[in-house]
XYZ file of N, CA and C in Angstrom:
687
model
N 177.403 31.009 -59.623
C 176.124 30.305 -59.720
C 175.430 30.287 -58.371
N 174.204 29.777 -58.313
C 173.439 29.797 -57.076
C 174.082 29.001 -55.953
N 174.923 27.996 -56.305
C 175.522 27.184 -55.250
C 176.480 28.000 -54.395
N 176.895 29.168 -54.875
C 177.810 29.998 -54.094
C 177.066 31.162 -53.446
N 175.747 31.006 -53.315
C 174.934 32.118 -52.831
C 175.272 32.540 -51.427
N 175.752 31.614 -50.606
C 175.953 31.970 -49.206
C 177.264 31.405 -48.721
N 177.889 32.127 -47.792
C 179.150 31.639 -47.232
C 178.896 30.733 -46.027
N 177.627 30.551 -45.660
C 177.321 29.708 -44.498
C 177.554 28.247 -44.871
N 178.425 27.538 -44.111
C 178.644 26.125 -44.435
C 177.324 25.360 -44.333
N 177.074 24.495 -45.292
C 175.854 23.689 -45.233
C 174.601 24.432 -45.620
N 174.747 25.620 -46.218
C 173.555 26.410 -46.553
C 172.628 25.647 -47.495
N 173.203 24.945 -48.468
C 172.350 24.203 -49.416
C 171.543 23.138 -48.666
N 172.178 22.509 -47.673
C 171.479 21.503 -46.859
C 170.291 22.140 -46.128
N 170.530 23.296 -45.509
C 169.459 23.969 -44.766
C 168.321 24.396 -45.694
N 168.676 24.818 -46.892
C 167.651 25.279 -47.829
C 166.771 24.102 -48.269
N 167.390 22.964 -48.527
C 166.633 21.757 -48.884
C 165.740 21.357 -47.712
N 166.304 21.401 -46.501
C 165.545 21.054 -45.296
C 164.317 21.954 -45.141
N 164.508 23.262 -45.338
C 163.391 24.200 -45.151
C 162.309 23.996 -46.200
N 162.705 23.729 -47.436
C 161.697 23.495 -48.484
C 160.925 22.204 -48.187
N 161.639 21.142 -47.819
C 160.958 19.872 -47.515
C 159.994 20.045 -46.349
N 160.415 20.809 -45.330
C 159.544 20.991 -44.171
C 158.352 21.886 -44.515
N 158.603 22.940 -45.300
C 157.500 23.831 -45.709
C 156.443 23.033 -46.470
N 156.898 22.110 -47.301
C 155.963 21.295 -48.083
C 155.246 20.272 -47.201
N 155.983 19.686 -46.270
C 155.400 18.660 -45.392
C 154.310 19.255 -44.517
N 154.511 20.511 -44.079
C 153.522 21.165 -43.222
C 152.436 21.861 -44.042
N 152.425 21.600 -45.328
C 151.374 22.112 -46.203
C 150.782 20.889 -46.898
N 149.806 20.248 -46.241
C 149.364 18.907 -46.634
C 148.892 18.798 -48.093
N 148.583 19.917 -48.724
C 148.108 19.830 -50.106
C 149.205 19.556 -51.125
N 150.483 19.604 -50.702
C 151.570 19.512 -51.679
C 152.046 18.084 -51.877
N 152.336 17.764 -53.120
C 152.784 16.417 -53.485
C 154.289 16.284 -53.281
N 154.811 15.037 -53.365
C 156.270 14.868 -53.291
C 156.972 15.742 -54.332
N 158.241 16.041 -54.090
C 158.998 16.932 -54.969
C 160.181 16.175 -55.577
N 160.433 16.399 -56.854
C 161.555 15.720 -57.521
C 162.856 16.462 -57.218
N 163.971 15.786 -57.477
C 165.271 16.410 -57.216
C 165.458 17.658 -58.078
N 165.049 17.577 -59.348
C 165.256 18.749 -60.215
C 164.389 19.920 -59.761
N 163.169 19.612 -59.302
C 162.290 20.667 -58.794
C 162.879 21.271 -57.512
N 163.445 20.411 -56.654
C 164.101 20.898 -55.439
C 165.251 21.833 -55.793
N 165.989 21.477 -56.848
C 167.089 22.331 -57.306
C 166.579 23.692 -57.739
N 165.473 23.697 -58.503
C 164.905 24.970 -58.971
C 164.405 25.803 -57.791
N 163.778 25.160 -56.826
C 163.147 25.905 -55.739
C 164.140 26.385 -54.685
N 165.287 25.691 -54.567
C 166.292 26.133 -53.595
C 167.373 26.973 -54.267
N 167.510 26.858 -55.587
C 168.555 27.589 -56.288
C 169.898 26.885 -56.267
N 169.899 25.586 -55.986
C 171.158 24.832 -55.947
C 171.183 23.754 -57.023
N 172.407 23.354 -57.375
C 172.562 22.353 -58.437
C 172.314 20.940 -57.886
N 172.324 19.979 -58.799
C 171.961 18.592 -58.471
C 172.789 18.027 -57.317
N 174.104 18.265 -57.362
C 174.997 17.605 -56.411
C 174.706 17.963 -54.944
N 174.669 19.267 -54.594
C 174.361 19.585 -53.192
C 172.958 19.158 -52.762
N 171.998 19.197 -53.692
C 170.633 18.763 -53.357
C 170.628 17.272 -53.035
N 171.306 16.511 -53.896
C 171.433 15.058 -53.715
C 172.090 14.731 -52.365
N 173.154 15.480 -52.065
C 173.901 15.275 -50.815
C 172.991 15.540 -49.597
N 172.204 16.608 -49.687
C 171.287 16.942 -48.590
C 170.263 15.823 -48.397
N 169.732 15.306 -49.494
C 168.735 14.225 -49.403
C 169.351 12.963 -48.800
N 170.606 12.685 -49.162
C 171.283 11.514 -48.578
C 171.400 11.677 -47.065
N 171.710 12.890 -46.660
C 171.887 13.159 -45.232
C 170.561 13.030 -44.465
N 169.468 13.326 -45.153
C 168.146 13.291 -44.516
C 167.424 11.961 -44.771
N 168.132 10.995 -45.364
C 167.438 9.826 -45.936
C 166.528 9.086 -44.960
N 166.927 8.980 -43.682
C 166.062 8.204 -42.769
C 164.742 8.907 -42.459
N 164.646 10.194 -42.812
C 163.403 10.944 -42.584
C 162.568 11.067 -43.860
N 163.021 10.418 -44.938
C 162.362 10.635 -46.228
C 161.532 9.438 -46.671
N 160.452 9.750 -47.347
C 159.679 8.747 -48.088
C 160.044 8.981 -49.546
N 160.502 7.946 -50.233
C 160.902 8.113 -51.634
C 159.888 7.442 -52.547
N 159.594 8.112 -53.646
C 158.596 7.588 -54.594
C 159.178 7.449 -55.994
N 160.399 6.954 -56.084
C 161.015 6.788 -57.401
C 161.069 8.098 -58.157
N 160.578 8.081 -59.400
C 160.641 9.289 -60.233
C 159.694 10.376 -59.758
N 158.731 10.016 -58.912
C 157.770 11.029 -58.439
C 158.377 11.947 -57.385
N 159.548 11.549 -56.852
C 160.215 12.446 -55.913
C 160.218 11.955 -54.481
N 160.401 12.911 -53.564
C 160.550 12.589 -52.147
C 159.696 13.535 -51.308
N 159.439 13.114 -50.070
C 158.854 14.015 -49.077
C 159.275 13.535 -47.697
N 159.164 14.402 -46.712
C 159.495 14.001 -45.344
C 158.453 13.020 -44.822
N 158.887 12.090 -43.976
C 157.927 11.210 -43.300
C 158.052 11.331 -41.786
N 159.146 11.976 -41.315
C 159.288 12.240 -39.876
C 160.059 13.534 -39.688
N 159.943 14.102 -38.497
C 160.576 15.397 -38.244
C 162.077 15.209 -38.025
N 162.916 15.843 -38.848
C 164.372 15.661 -38.738
C 164.949 16.526 -37.617
N 164.764 16.050 -36.401
C 165.054 16.876 -35.220
C 166.512 17.339 -35.155
N 167.454 16.420 -35.409
C 168.870 16.802 -35.290
C 169.238 17.857 -36.319
N 168.810 17.643 -37.546
C 169.105 18.600 -38.616
C 168.475 19.955 -38.289
N 167.273 19.909 -37.761
C 166.564 21.156 -37.413
C 167.287 21.889 -36.288
N 167.807 21.151 -35.310
C 168.550 21.771 -34.203
C 169.795 22.477 -34.729
N 170.450 21.860 -35.707
C 171.629 22.502 -36.311
C 171.231 23.788 -37.017
N 170.114 23.724 -37.728
C 169.635 24.923 -38.423
C 169.339 26.040 -37.422
N 168.734 25.689 -36.280
C 168.429 26.710 -35.270
C 169.691 27.422 -34.792
N 170.777 26.667 -34.640
C 172.035 27.267 -34.194
C 172.581 28.249 -35.230
N 172.369 27.944 -36.507
C 172.908 28.780 -37.589
C 171.874 29.732 -38.180
N 170.673 29.754 -37.570
C 169.536 30.425 -38.222
C 169.793 31.892 -38.560
N 170.467 32.609 -37.661
C 170.701 34.037 -37.893
C 171.451 34.296 -39.186
N 172.512 33.515 -39.409
C 173.309 33.753 -40.609
C 172.642 33.142 -41.847
N 171.951 32.024 -41.654
C 171.286 31.386 -42.796
C 170.170 32.282 -43.336
N 169.434 32.919 -42.420
C 168.261 33.678 -42.847
C 168.531 35.166 -43.039
N 169.693 35.648 -42.623
C 169.975 37.091 -42.659
C 168.859 37.842 -41.928
N 169.030 37.987 -40.642
C 167.991 38.564 -39.794
C 168.309 40.016 -39.451
N 167.326 40.884 -39.571
C 167.485 42.297 -39.209
C 166.431 42.632 -38.155
N 166.877 43.180 -37.037
C 165.961 43.494 -35.933
C 165.742 44.998 -35.835
N 164.516 45.385 -35.492
C 164.167 46.817 -35.424
C 163.549 47.176 -34.084
N 163.824 48.428 -33.687
C 163.255 48.966 -32.462
C 162.724 50.356 -32.756
N 161.849 50.862 -31.874
C 161.279 52.208 -32.061
C 162.183 53.261 -31.443
N 162.435 54.298 -32.177
C 163.170 55.437 -31.623
C 162.221 56.366 -30.862
N 160.947 56.357 -31.255
C 160.012 57.375 -30.755
C 159.581 57.186 -29.312
N 158.857 58.190 -28.828
C 158.335 58.177 -27.460
C 157.152 57.215 -27.339
N 156.352 57.171 -28.386
C 155.103 56.407 -28.332
C 155.156 55.246 -29.333
N 155.828 54.160 -28.966
C 155.922 53.047 -29.905
C 154.558 52.411 -30.183
N 154.363 52.008 -31.391
C 153.130 51.280 -31.719
C 153.228 49.846 -31.209
N 152.098 49.285 -30.862
C 152.088 47.883 -30.427
C 152.191 46.983 -31.666
N 152.661 45.733 -31.493
C 152.670 44.808 -32.628
C 151.283 44.691 -33.269
N 150.227 44.684 -32.434
C 148.862 44.548 -32.988
C 148.514 45.734 -33.893
N 148.881 46.950 -33.475
C 148.523 48.106 -34.297
C 149.371 48.147 -35.569
N 150.636 47.689 -35.478
C 151.472 47.639 -36.687
C 150.950 46.590 -37.666
N 150.473 45.478 -37.111
C 149.923 44.432 -37.971
C 148.682 44.931 -38.703
N 147.863 45.677 -37.986
C 146.659 46.257 -38.586
C 147.045 47.167 -39.760
N 148.079 47.969 -39.546
C 148.558 48.853 -40.612
C 149.095 48.060 -41.801
N 149.771 46.935 -41.489
C 150.304 46.102 -42.578
C 149.170 45.640 -43.498
N 148.059 45.229 -42.890
C 146.932 44.741 -43.701
C 146.246 45.863 -44.472
N 146.524 47.097 -44.092
C 145.945 48.222 -44.842
C 146.782 48.572 -46.079
N 148.016 48.090 -46.122
C 148.855 48.327 -47.303
C 148.345 47.409 -48.418
N 148.164 47.935 -49.646
C 147.685 47.065 -50.732
C 148.580 45.836 -50.902
N 147.931 44.707 -51.139
C 148.630 43.427 -51.254
C 149.748 43.476 -52.302
N 149.494 44.220 -53.404
C 150.470 44.286 -54.499
C 151.806 44.855 -54.009
N 151.748 45.743 -53.013
C 152.977 46.390 -52.540
C 153.774 45.508 -51.592
N 153.132 44.490 -51.036
C 153.826 43.651 -50.047
C 153.840 42.184 -50.471
N 153.806 41.946 -51.771
C 153.817 40.563 -52.255
C 155.069 39.808 -51.846
N 156.149 40.553 -51.566
C 157.423 39.916 -51.194
C 157.551 39.735 -49.683
N 156.469 40.076 -48.943
C 156.523 40.021 -47.480
C 155.507 39.014 -46.948
N 155.971 38.107 -46.086
C 155.070 37.157 -45.439
C 155.126 37.348 -43.931
N 153.975 37.359 -43.275
C 153.930 37.488 -41.819
C 154.314 36.143 -41.204
N 155.272 36.187 -40.280
C 155.702 34.952 -39.616
C 155.424 35.014 -38.128
N 156.320 34.415 -37.342
C 156.228 34.494 -35.891
C 154.922 33.975 -35.324
N 154.514 34.570 -34.213
C 153.309 34.138 -33.510
C 152.082 34.294 -34.406
N 152.015 35.423 -35.111
C 150.856 35.708 -35.959
C 150.755 34.706 -37.108
N 151.898 34.384 -37.722
C 151.923 33.400 -38.805
C 151.538 32.013 -38.307
N 152.068 31.661 -37.119
C 151.749 30.355 -36.526
C 150.254 30.259 -36.252
N 149.668 31.347 -35.771
C 148.213 31.377 -35.507
C 147.422 31.147 -36.797
N 147.912 31.724 -37.869
C 147.221 31.575 -39.154
C 147.241 30.106 -39.596
N 148.404 29.464 -39.474
C 148.525 28.076 -39.939
C 147.869 27.084 -38.985
N 147.859 27.419 -37.703
C 147.317 26.495 -36.700
C 146.363 27.275 -35.793
N 145.148 27.523 -36.271
C 144.210 28.409 -35.560
C 143.883 27.961 -34.131
N 143.973 26.675 -33.853
C 143.611 26.193 -32.510
C 144.741 26.385 -31.505
N 145.871 26.850 -31.965
C 147.045 26.939 -31.109
C 146.847 27.957 -29.996
N 147.319 27.599 -28.795
C 147.178 28.484 -27.655
C 148.392 29.413 -27.591
N 148.366 30.454 -28.383
C 149.489 31.393 -28.416
C 149.051 32.691 -27.758
N 149.537 32.927 -26.576
C 149.126 34.117 -25.833
C 150.051 35.275 -26.191
N 149.460 36.434 -26.386
C 150.270 37.638 -26.578
C 150.970 37.686 -27.927
N 151.707 38.740 -28.116
C 152.384 38.976 -29.381
C 153.655 39.753 -29.064
N 154.716 39.020 -28.678
C 155.918 39.712 -28.179
C 156.547 40.643 -29.204
N 156.418 40.300 -30.481
C 157.014 41.127 -31.533
C 156.403 40.694 -32.859
N 156.682 41.440 -33.905
C 156.215 41.055 -35.244
C 157.376 40.462 -36.017
N 157.169 39.311 -36.622
C 158.186 38.717 -37.501
C 157.691 38.746 -38.939
N 158.571 39.165 -39.836
C 158.259 39.124 -41.265
C 159.345 38.338 -41.992
N 158.933 37.539 -42.973
C 159.884 36.914 -43.886
C 159.807 37.704 -45.190
N 160.932 38.242 -45.620
C 160.959 39.043 -46.848
C 161.657 38.241 -47.941
N 160.903 37.924 -48.987
C 161.441 37.121 -50.084
C 162.146 38.050 -51.070
N 163.460 37.949 -51.092
C 164.261 38.844 -51.928
C 165.493 38.063 -52.379
N 165.390 37.348 -53.518
C 166.465 36.411 -53.884
C 167.874 37.008 -53.967
N 168.022 38.273 -54.356
C 169.376 38.840 -54.439
C 169.336 40.340 -54.220
N 170.432 40.868 -53.715
C 170.546 42.323 -53.575
C 169.902 42.859 -52.306
N 169.819 44.185 -52.242
C 169.277 44.855 -51.055
C 167.758 44.814 -51.074
N 167.136 44.246 -50.028
C 165.682 44.070 -50.050
C 164.928 45.393 -49.900
N 163.728 45.423 -50.436
C 162.848 46.574 -50.271
C 162.105 46.412 -48.943
N 162.474 47.234 -47.969
C 161.821 47.182 -46.649
C 160.968 48.429 -46.420
N 160.571 49.080 -47.508
C 159.795 50.318 -47.417
C 158.506 50.170 -46.628
N 157.956 48.966 -46.606
C 156.682 48.754 -45.897
C 156.811 49.058 -44.401
N 158.033 48.930 -43.854
C 158.226 49.169 -42.419
C 157.920 50.612 -42.034
N 158.244 51.569 -42.947
C 157.960 52.984 -42.656
C 156.469 53.201 -42.443
N 155.672 52.390 -43.132
C 154.217 52.557 -43.020
C 153.666 51.942 -41.729
N 154.440 51.031 -41.148
C 154.002 50.428 -39.881
C 154.315 51.357 -38.719
N 155.511 51.928 -38.759
C 155.928 52.873 -37.728
C 157.185 53.573 -38.255
N 157.070 54.868 -38.516
C 158.179 55.616 -39.132
C 159.405 55.685 -38.230
N 159.239 55.353 -36.932
C 160.384 55.467 -36.019
C 161.180 54.167 -35.891
N 160.840 53.125 -36.665
C 161.576 51.858 -36.557
C 163.008 52.024 -37.068
N 163.969 51.612 -36.255
C 165.372 51.660 -36.683
C 166.042 50.343 -36.312
N 167.040 49.920 -37.104
C 167.710 48.642 -36.808
C 168.411 48.694 -35.445
N 168.359 47.588 -34.714
C 169.056 47.520 -33.421
C 170.534 47.264 -33.667
N 171.345 47.611 -32.688
C 172.802 47.445 -32.848
C 173.234 46.012 -32.526
N 172.751 45.527 -31.392
C 173.187 44.209 -30.917
C 172.060 43.191 -31.038
N 172.434 41.918 -31.203
C 171.430 40.858 -31.323
C 170.544 40.792 -30.077
N 171.139 41.080 -28.911
C 170.394 40.936 -27.647
C 169.473 42.124 -27.365
N 169.626 43.215 -28.110
C 168.788 44.389 -27.852
C 167.309 44.044 -28.018
N 166.484 44.718 -27.232
C 165.032 44.528 -27.374
C 164.616 44.929 -28.792
N 163.653 44.214 -29.343
C 163.196 44.578 -30.686
C 161.691 44.350 -30.785
N 161.056 45.113 -31.649
C 159.608 44.965 -31.797
C 159.227 44.408 -33.166
N 160.145 44.532 -34.128
C 159.923 43.969 -35.468
C 161.197 43.259 -35.905
N 161.040 42.053 -36.437
C 162.188 41.296 -36.925
C 161.911 40.885 -38.371
N 162.920 41.120 -39.217
C 162.794 40.761 -40.631
C 163.808 39.658 -40.937
N 163.333 38.573 -41.553
C 164.211 37.485 -41.981
C 164.199 37.463 -43.509
N 165.373 37.493 -44.114
C 165.428 37.473 -45.575
C 165.422 36.037 -46.080
N 164.605 35.807 -47.094
C 164.517 34.491 -47.731
C 165.088 34.657 -49.132
N 166.224 33.987 -49.401
C 166.947 34.225 -50.645
C 166.703 33.166 -51.724
N 165.966 32.110 -51.398
C 165.767 31.080 -52.435
C 164.753 31.578 -53.473
N 164.692 30.911 -54.647
C 163.793 31.379 -55.706
C 162.300 31.319 -55.361
N 161.890 30.371 -54.521
C 160.450 30.175 -54.271
C 160.130 30.478 -52.807
N 159.012 31.193 -52.559
C 158.771 31.625 -51.180
C 157.782 30.777 -50.377
N 156.850 30.094 -51.019
C 155.830 29.295 -50.313
C 154.908 30.112 -49.423
N 154.795 31.416 -49.652
C 153.839 32.202 -48.873
C 152.426 31.708 -49.163
N 151.587 31.761 -48.133
C 150.172 31.433 -48.299
C 149.400 32.681 -47.900
N 148.645 33.224 -48.827
C 147.975 34.490 -48.600
C 149.055 35.523 -48.274
N 149.032 36.141 -47.099
C 150.093 37.113 -46.775
C 150.984 36.599 -45.648
N 151.055 35.272 -45.539
C 151.782 34.671 -44.418
C 152.955 33.829 -44.895
N 154.038 33.847 -44.095
C 155.212 33.028 -44.383
C 154.853 31.549 -44.216
N 155.649 30.681 -44.821
C 155.330 29.250 -44.743
C 155.536 28.730 -43.315
N 154.912 27.579 -42.989
C 154.960 27.065 -41.610
C 156.376 26.802 -41.101
N 157.304 26.413 -41.976
C 158.670 26.144 -41.515
C 159.326 27.422 -41.006
N 159.088 28.541 -41.689
C 159.653 29.822 -41.241
C 159.008 30.247 -39.919
N 157.695 30.022 -39.805
C 157.003 30.380 -38.550
C 157.533 29.551 -37.387
N 157.819 28.281 -37.644
C 158.382 27.411 -36.606
C 159.753 27.926 -36.167
N 160.581 28.307 -37.136
C 161.890 28.887 -36.807
C 161.730 30.132 -35.936
N 160.751 30.962 -36.290
C 160.511 32.191 -35.510
C 160.130 31.863 -34.071
N 159.204 30.923 -33.892
C 158.765 30.557 -32.540
C 159.955 30.087 -31.708
N 160.815 29.288 -32.340
C 161.939 28.751 -31.581
C 163.002 29.808 -31.319
N 163.143 30.749 -32.246
C 164.087 31.837 -32.011
C 163.631 32.692 -30.828
N 162.303 32.787 -30.653
C 161.761 33.536 -29.506
C 161.752 32.685 -28.240
N 162.277 31.477 -28.346
C 162.308 30.511 -27.241
C 160.905 30.118 -26.769
N 159.968 30.126 -27.693
C 158.612 29.653 -27.372
C 158.557 28.156 -27.710
N 159.341 27.367 -26.954
C 159.524 25.961 -27.331
C 158.267 25.121 -27.148
N 157.516 25.386 -26.078
C 156.273 24.626 -25.868
C 155.296 24.909 -27.000
N 155.239 26.177 -27.423
C 154.350 26.541 -28.527
C 154.833 25.918 -29.839
N 156.147 25.854 -30.000
C 156.706 25.239 -31.218
C 156.317 23.761 -31.279
N 156.397 23.083 -30.132
C 156.004 21.661 -30.109
C 154.518 21.509 -30.399
N 153.713 22.397 -29.821
C 152.263 22.342 -30.059
C 151.961 22.629 -31.534
N 152.721 23.534 -32.122
C 152.562 23.876 -33.542
C 152.801 22.634 -34.406
N 153.880 21.904 -34.113
C 154.161 20.676 -34.865
C 153.079 19.631 -34.621
N 152.633 19.527 -33.369
C 151.581 18.533 -33.072
C 150.296 18.849 -33.820
N 150.032 20.140 -34.006
C 148.840 20.543 -34.752
C 148.837 19.899 -36.135
N 150.035 19.790 -36.730
C 150.139 19.161 -38.053
C 150.284 17.647 -37.937
N 150.179 17.137 -36.699
C 150.290 15.697 -36.442
C 151.613 15.149 -36.941
N 152.694 15.903 -36.737
C 153.985 15.393 -37.210
C 154.965 15.166 -36.084
N 154.562 15.421 -34.826
C 155.606 15.409 -33.808
C 155.421 14.330 -32.746
N 154.549 13.373 -32.991
C 154.263 12.392 -31.939
C 155.525 11.678 -31.461
N 156.369 11.227 -32.395
C 157.507 10.419 -31.978
C 158.798 11.205 -31.950
N 158.771 12.427 -32.455
C 160.042 13.104 -32.647
C 159.881 14.594 -32.419
N 159.695 14.954 -31.166
C 159.497 16.370 -30.848
C 160.698 17.207 -31.272
N 160.441 18.506 -31.499
C 161.565 19.376 -31.863
C 162.374 19.645 -30.621
């Protein structure tokens, strides 16, 4: 069943955390019920309930109408950052060729691919953060981050060939990379237009160690006054 989807300890907790944060940073969304959380994370009642108990001091509860975050769960988020690579299944790419394309030119090519072909791909990282928080002072574009929504099996990454045919996976985590793909395995993706949800973009910023920008990103949503990441 879905509860055995990942061997990462606490994966169900992280999935609940990411959905709650994605919803909290999308002000149009209403509180979510436990059963809806189960459907959207792919986990059964028990682990979802356990995750909510663990996050209880950060939650606003509305009886049968469900729950939502009321403050940033900094400790839980820090734990997720430590486990992020295994939780998200991250694949890093570098150019083999002599003339690598810049992130900006690859992004331009991405937007030229018909939307129907990349419905499972959301732009994250600096570019995604810029989309969600247009006033943010994000200088440069160190790399391109994509969140690929692929609930099971080997993901379709064919779109990468169209960005730059010379992209190849890096061997080591520390190797330089120009494109990073994070797999999202839960049933619901929360993409907005062609962009990954704000929680995934926040994870990307912090993975790039852009901590000041990550804090500014949270402040943009007016959620970090008392509890910075």
